[in-house]
Tab-separated table of C-alpha atoms and ligand atoms in Angstrom:
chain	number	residue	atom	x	y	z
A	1	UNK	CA	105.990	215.408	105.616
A	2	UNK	CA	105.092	211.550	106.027
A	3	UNK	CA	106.444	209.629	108.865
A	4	UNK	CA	107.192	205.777	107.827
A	5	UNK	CA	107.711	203.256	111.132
A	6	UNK	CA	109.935	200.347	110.105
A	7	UNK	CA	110.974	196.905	111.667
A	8	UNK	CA	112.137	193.343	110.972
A	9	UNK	CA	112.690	190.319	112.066
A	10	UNK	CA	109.857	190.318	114.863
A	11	UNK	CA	109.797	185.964	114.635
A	12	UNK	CA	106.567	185.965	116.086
A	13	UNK	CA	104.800	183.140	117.730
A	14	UNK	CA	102.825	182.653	120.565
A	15	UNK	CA	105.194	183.612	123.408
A	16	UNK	CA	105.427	186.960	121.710
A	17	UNK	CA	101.740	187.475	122.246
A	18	UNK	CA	101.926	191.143	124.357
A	19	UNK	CA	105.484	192.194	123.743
A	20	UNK	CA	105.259	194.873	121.233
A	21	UNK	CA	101.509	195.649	121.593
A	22	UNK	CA	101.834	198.757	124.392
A	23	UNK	CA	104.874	200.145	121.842
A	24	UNK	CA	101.882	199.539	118.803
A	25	UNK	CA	99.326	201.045	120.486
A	26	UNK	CA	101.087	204.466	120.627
A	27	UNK	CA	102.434	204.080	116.928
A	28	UNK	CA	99.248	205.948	115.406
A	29	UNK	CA	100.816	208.675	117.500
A	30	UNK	CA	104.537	208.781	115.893
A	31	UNK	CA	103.769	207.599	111.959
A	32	UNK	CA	101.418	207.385	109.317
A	33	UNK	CA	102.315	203.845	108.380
A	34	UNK	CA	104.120	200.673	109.534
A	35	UNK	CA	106.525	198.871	107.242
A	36	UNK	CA	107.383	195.467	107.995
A	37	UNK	CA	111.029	194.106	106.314
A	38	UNK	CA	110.368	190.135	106.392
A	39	UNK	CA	110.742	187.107	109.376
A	40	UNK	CA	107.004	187.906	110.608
A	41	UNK	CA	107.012	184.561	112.221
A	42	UNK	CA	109.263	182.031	113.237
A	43	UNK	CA	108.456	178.722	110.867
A	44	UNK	CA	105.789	180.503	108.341
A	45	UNK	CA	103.064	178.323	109.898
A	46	UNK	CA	99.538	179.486	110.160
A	47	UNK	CA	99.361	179.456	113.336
A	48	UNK	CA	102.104	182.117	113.457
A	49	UNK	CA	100.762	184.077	111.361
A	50	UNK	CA	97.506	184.518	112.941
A	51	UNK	CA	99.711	185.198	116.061
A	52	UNK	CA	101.549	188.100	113.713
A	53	UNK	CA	98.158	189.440	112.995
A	54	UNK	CA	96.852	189.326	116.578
A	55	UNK	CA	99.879	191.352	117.441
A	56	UNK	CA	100.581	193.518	114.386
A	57	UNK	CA	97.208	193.776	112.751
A	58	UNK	CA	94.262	196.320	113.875
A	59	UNK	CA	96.591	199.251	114.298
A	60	UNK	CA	94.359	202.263	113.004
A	61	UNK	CA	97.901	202.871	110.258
A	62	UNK	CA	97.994	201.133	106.905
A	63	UNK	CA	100.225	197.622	107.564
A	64	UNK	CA	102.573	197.073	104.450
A	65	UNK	CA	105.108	193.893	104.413
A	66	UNK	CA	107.370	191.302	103.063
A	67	UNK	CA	107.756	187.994	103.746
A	68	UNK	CA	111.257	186.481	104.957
A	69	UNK	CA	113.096	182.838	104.741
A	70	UNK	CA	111.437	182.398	108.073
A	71	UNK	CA	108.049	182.437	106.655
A	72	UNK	CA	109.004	180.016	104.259
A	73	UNK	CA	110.451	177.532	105.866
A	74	UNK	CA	106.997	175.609	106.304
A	75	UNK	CA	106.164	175.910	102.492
A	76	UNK	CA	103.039	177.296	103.555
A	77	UNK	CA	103.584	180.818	102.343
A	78	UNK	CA	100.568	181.425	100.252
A	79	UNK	CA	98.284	180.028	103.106
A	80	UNK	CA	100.637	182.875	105.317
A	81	UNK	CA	100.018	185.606	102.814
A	82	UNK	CA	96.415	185.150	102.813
A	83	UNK	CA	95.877	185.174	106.729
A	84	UNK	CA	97.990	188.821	106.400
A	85	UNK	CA	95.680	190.008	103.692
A	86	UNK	CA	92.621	188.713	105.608
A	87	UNK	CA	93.606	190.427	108.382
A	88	UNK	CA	93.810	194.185	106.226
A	89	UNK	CA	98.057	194.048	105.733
A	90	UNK	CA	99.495	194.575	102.549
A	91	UNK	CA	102.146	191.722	101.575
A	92	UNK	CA	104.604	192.897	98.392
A	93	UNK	CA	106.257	190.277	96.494
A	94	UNK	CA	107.454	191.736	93.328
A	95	UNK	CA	104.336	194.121	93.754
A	96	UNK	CA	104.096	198.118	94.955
A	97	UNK	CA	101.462	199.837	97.122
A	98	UNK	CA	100.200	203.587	97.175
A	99	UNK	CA	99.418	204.984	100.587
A	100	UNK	CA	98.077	208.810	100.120
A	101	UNK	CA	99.014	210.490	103.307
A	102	UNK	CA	98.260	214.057	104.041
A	103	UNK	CA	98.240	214.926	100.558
A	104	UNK	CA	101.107	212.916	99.278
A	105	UNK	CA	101.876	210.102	97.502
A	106	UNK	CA	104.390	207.549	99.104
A	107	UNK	CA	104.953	204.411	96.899
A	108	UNK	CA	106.131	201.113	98.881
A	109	UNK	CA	107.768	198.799	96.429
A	110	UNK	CA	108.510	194.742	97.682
A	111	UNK	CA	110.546	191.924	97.661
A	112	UNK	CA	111.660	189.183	99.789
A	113	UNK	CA	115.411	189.529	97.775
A	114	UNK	CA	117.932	186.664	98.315
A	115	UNK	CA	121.657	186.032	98.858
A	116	UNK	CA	124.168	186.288	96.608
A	117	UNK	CA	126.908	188.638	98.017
A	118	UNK	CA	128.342	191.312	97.001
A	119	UNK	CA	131.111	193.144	94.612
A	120	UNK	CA	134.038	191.513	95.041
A	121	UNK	CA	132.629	188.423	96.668
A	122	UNK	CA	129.651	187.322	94.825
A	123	UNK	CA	128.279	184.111	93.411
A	124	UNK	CA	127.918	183.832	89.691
A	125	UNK	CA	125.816	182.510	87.362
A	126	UNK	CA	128.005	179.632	85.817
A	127	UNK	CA	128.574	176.014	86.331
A	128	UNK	CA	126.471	173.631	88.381
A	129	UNK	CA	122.768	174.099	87.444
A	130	UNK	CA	121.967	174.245	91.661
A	131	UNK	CA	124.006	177.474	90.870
A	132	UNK	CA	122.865	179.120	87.890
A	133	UNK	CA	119.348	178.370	90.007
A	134	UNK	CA	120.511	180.554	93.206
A	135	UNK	CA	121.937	183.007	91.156
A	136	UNK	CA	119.115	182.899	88.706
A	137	UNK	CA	117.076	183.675	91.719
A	138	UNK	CA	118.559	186.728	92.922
A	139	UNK	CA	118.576	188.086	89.291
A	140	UNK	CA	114.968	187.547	88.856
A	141	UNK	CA	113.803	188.855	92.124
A	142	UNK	CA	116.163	191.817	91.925
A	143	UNK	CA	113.899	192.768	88.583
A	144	UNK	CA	111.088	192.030	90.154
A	145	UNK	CA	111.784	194.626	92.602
A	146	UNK	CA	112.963	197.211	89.838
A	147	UNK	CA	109.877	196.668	88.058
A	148	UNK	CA	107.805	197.335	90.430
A	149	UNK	CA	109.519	200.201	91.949
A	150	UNK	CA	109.333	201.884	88.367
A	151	UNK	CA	105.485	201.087	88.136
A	152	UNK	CA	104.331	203.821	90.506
A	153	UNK	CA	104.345	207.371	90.081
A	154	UNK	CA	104.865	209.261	93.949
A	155	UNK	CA	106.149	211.687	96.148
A	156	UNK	CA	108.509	209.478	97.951
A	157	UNK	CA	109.351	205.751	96.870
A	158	UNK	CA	110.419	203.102	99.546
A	159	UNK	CA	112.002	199.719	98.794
A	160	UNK	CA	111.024	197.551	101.075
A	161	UNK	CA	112.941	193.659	101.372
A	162	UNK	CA	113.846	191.362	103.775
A	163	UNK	CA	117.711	190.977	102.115
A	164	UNK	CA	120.111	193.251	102.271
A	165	UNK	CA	120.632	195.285	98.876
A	166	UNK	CA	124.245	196.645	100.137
A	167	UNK	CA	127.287	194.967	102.698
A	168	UNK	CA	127.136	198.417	104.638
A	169	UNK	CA	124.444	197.489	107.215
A	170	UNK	CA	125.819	194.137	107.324
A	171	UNK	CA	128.801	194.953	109.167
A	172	UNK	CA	129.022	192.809	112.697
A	173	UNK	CA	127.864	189.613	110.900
A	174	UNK	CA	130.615	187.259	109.936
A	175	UNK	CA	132.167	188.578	106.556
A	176	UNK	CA	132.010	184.611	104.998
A	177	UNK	CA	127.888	184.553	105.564
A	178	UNK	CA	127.408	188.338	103.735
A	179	UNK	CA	126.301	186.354	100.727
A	180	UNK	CA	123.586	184.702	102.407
A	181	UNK	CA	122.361	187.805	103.588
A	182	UNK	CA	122.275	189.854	100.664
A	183	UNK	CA	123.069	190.794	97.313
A	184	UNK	CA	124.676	193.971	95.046
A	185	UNK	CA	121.628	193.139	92.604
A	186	UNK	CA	119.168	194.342	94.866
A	187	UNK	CA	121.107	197.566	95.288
A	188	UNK	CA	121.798	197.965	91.334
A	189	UNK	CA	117.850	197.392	91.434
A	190	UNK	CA	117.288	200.320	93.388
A	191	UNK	CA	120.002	202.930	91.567
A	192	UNK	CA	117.893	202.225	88.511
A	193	UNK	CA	114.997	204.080	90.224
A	194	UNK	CA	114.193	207.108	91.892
A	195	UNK	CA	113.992	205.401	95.476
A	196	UNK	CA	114.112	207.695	98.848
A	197	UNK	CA	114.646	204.928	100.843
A	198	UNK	CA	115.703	201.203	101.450
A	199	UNK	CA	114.373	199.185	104.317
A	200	UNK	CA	115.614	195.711	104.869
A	201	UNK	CA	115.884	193.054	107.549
A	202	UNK	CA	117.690	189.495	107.895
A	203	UNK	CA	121.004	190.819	109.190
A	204	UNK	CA	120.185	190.705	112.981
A	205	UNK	CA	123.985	190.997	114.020
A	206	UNK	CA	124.141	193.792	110.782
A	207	UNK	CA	124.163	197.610	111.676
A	208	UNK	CA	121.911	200.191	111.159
A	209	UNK	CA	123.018	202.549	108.365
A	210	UNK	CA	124.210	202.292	104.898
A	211	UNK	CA	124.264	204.044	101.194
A	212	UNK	CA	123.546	202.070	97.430
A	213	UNK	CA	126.226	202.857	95.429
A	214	UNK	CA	124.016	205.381	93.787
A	215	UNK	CA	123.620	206.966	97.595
A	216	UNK	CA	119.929	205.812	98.191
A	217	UNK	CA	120.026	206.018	101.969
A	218	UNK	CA	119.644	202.175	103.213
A	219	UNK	CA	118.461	201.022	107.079
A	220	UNK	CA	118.768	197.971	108.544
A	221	UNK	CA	115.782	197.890	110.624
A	222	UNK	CA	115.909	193.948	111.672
A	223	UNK	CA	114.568	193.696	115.489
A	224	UNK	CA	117.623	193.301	117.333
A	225	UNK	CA	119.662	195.695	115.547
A	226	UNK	CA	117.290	198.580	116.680
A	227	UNK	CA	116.501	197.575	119.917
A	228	UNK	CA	113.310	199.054	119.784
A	229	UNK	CA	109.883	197.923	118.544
A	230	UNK	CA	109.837	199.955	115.458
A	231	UNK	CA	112.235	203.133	113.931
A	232	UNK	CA	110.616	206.254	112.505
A	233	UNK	CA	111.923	208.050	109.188
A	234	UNK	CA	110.531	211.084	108.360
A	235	UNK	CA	110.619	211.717	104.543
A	236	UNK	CA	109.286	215.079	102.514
A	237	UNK	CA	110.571	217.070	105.459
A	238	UNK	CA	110.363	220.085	102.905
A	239	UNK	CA	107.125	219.257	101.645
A	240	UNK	CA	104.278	221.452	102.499
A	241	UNK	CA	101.267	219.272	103.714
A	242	UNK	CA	98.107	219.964	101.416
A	243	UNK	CA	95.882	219.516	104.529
A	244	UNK	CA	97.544	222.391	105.956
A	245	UNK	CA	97.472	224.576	102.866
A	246	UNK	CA	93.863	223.881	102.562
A	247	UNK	CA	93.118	225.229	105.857
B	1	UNK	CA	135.094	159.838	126.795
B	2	UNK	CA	133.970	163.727	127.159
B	3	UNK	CA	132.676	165.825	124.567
B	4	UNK	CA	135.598	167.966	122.903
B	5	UNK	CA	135.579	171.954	123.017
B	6	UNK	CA	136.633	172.167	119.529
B	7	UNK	CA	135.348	173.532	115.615
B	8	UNK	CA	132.456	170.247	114.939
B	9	UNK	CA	131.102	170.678	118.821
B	10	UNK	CA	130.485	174.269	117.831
B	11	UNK	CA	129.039	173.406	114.158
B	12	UNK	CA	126.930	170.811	116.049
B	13	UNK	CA	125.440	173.578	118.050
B	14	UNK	CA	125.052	175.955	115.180
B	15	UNK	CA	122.682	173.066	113.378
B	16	UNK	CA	121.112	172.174	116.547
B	17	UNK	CA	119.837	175.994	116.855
B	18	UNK	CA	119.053	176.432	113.349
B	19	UNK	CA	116.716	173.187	113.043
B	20	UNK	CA	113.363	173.247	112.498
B	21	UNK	CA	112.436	173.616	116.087
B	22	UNK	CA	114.153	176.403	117.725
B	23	UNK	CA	114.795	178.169	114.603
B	24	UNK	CA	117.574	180.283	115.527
B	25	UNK	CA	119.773	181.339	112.978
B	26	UNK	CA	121.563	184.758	115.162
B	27	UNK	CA	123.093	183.131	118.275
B	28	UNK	CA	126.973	183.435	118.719
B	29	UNK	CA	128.546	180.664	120.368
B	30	UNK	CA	131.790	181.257	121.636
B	31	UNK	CA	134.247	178.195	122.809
B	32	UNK	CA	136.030	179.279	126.321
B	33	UNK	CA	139.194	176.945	127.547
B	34	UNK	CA	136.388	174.898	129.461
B	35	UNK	CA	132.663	176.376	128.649
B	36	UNK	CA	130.781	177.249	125.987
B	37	UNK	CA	129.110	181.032	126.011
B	38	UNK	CA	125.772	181.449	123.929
B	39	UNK	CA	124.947	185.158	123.033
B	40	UNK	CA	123.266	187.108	120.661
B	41	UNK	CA	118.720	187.927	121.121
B	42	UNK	CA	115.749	186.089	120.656
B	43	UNK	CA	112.425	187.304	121.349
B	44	UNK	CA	111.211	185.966	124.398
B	45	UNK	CA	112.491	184.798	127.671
B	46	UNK	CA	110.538	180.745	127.042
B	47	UNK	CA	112.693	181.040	123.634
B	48	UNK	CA	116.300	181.593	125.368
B	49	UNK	CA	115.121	179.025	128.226
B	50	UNK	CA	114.333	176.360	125.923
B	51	UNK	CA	117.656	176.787	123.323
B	52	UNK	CA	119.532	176.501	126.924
B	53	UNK	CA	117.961	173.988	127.977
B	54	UNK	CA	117.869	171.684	125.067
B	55	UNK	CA	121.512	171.970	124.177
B	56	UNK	CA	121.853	170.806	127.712
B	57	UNK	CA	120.033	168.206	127.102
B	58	UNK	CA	122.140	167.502	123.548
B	59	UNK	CA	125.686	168.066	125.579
B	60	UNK	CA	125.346	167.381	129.135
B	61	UNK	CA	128.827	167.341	129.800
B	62	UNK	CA	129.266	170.787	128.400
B	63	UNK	CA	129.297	173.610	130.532
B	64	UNK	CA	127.197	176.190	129.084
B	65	UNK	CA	126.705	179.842	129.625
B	66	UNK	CA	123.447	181.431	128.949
B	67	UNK	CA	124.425	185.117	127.905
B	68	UNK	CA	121.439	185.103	125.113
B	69	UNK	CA	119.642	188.749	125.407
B	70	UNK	CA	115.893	189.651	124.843
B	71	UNK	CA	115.610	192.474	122.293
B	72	UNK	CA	113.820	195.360	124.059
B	73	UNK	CA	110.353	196.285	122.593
B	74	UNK	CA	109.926	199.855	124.037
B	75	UNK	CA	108.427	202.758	122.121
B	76	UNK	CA	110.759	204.866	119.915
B	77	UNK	CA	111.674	208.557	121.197
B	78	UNK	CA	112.909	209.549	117.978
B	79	UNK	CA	112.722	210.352	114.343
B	80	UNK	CA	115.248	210.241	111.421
B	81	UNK	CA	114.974	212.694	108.709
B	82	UNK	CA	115.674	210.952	105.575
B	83	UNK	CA	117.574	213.020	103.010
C	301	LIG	FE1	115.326	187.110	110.999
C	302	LIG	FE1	115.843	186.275	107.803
């Protein structure tokens, strides 16, 4: 059994300083890890980010995360990524972590995605070249995030991105903005693996639960959808713990 | 001549929130017969007092209402089995 705690969307800055920490202290308690789904910090400055570590960072659980358009809207996402990995958290962009816990494997595969929409209501890639360059985005970044989701071999296999990879856990957002907040080649990303589990962010007015096409289960975990400092999934619930066996 | 309760006031708003200083791309506003209602959550109480107060400033011959929530930060007391 591993226990995963997820959240998005946290905008951090300093007049966040203190609002999650008692809720972080106790985390230890309830998971083995903490997954973070993108929008750290408010403007990606610097100076956010060392706020995102002073609040986030230190935990005594393996930090794992992806950046969101927040924390690029400075251009100073490198200079963000490194304060996080200074700091002991993992940032995924087109990359995948192993985490052993009690005995198992669980594989944490990342991307920041982008928009695009969905079936039915989708951008494509033809005409203007500012087009074929968002589209050509979200392709490239959705096989990013395949690629790296087949490169590990685990127990249980997370996706973890700030975009949505389906329009279920969108719903309560505006239907004519779902293509800014996602896109179906995330999802199609995902089918093409053996993925557990899809955390994303971004959607703040979204909702909570979802299915790929291919039924991977998906969770919106942004901030204000789950009204709580962090979710916990359990995953392996049949799994017997080697740690336990051993005793 | 007063500011009109109509479509571009509310667009105004929506660019005024999502600039590079607030930042705020999740807060409804919803156009009343004589008021303007601001909803959704940010994450601290300075955050929602300064987007009130500077679209104040920006309209001050709107009437604005303030209903912008701060997400709670509280401890989970439960666990989802994946599956
Ligand atoms: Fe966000
Ligand atoms: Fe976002």
């Amino acid at each position: 059994m591993i226990r995963i705690a997820a959240v998005g969307d946290v905008h951090v800055d300093k007049d966040v300083l203190g609002r999650f920490r008692p809720a972080l202290e106790e985390l230890p308690d309830r998971a083995d890890a903490l997954l973070i789904a993108g929008d750290l910090t408010r403007h990606g400055t610097v100076d956010e980010a060392r706020c995102f570590v002073t609040e986030f960072g230190g935990l005594g659980v393996p930090v794992v995360v992806v950046l969101g358009n927040h924390d690029h809207q400075s251009d100073q996402q490198a200079r963000v990524t490194d304060v996080l990995t200074d700091a002991g958290i993992t940032v995924l962009e087109g990359e995948a972590t192993v985490l052993e816990l009690h005995g198992h494997r669980l594989g944490i595969a990342g991307v920041k995605g982008f928009g695009g929409g969905f079936a039915g209501a989708c951008a494509s890639n033809f005409g203007e070249r500012e087009m074929k360059e968002f589209v050509g985005t979200t392709e490239v970044i959705a096989q990013r995030l395949e690629a790296a989701l087949m490169s590990v071999q685990v127990d249980a296999l997370v996706a973890l991105t700030h975009y949505a990879p389906v329009p279920d856990t969108l719903v309560g957002e505006p239907l004519e903005i779902y293509a800014f907040l996602g896109c179906y080649q995330l999802g199609r990303a995902i089918d093409a693996t053996p993925a557990a589990l899809a955390l994303h962010g971004h959607a703040h007015h979204g909702s909570e639960r979802g299915r790929t096409p291919g039924g991977v289960p998906v969770r919106n975990v942004a901030h204000p959808v789950i009204k709580q400092a962090y979710n916990v999934y359990q995953l392996l619930s049949d799994s017997v713990d080697s740690a336990l066996v051993a005793n | 001549m007063s500011t009109q309760l109509d479509e571009y006031l509310e667009a105004e708003i929506q660019s005024l929130l999502t600039d590079g200083r607030i930042a705020e791309l999740g807060i409804t506003v919803n156009r009343r017969e004589h008021h303007l209602v601001l909803g959704g959550e940010v994450e601290s109480t300075q955050r929602r007092d300064a987007i009130c107060l500077q679209i104040n400033e920006r309209f001050p011959d709107v009437q604005i209402v303030c209903d912008i929530g701060i997400t709670r930060a509280q401890a989970p007391s439960e666990v989802e089995e994946i599956s």
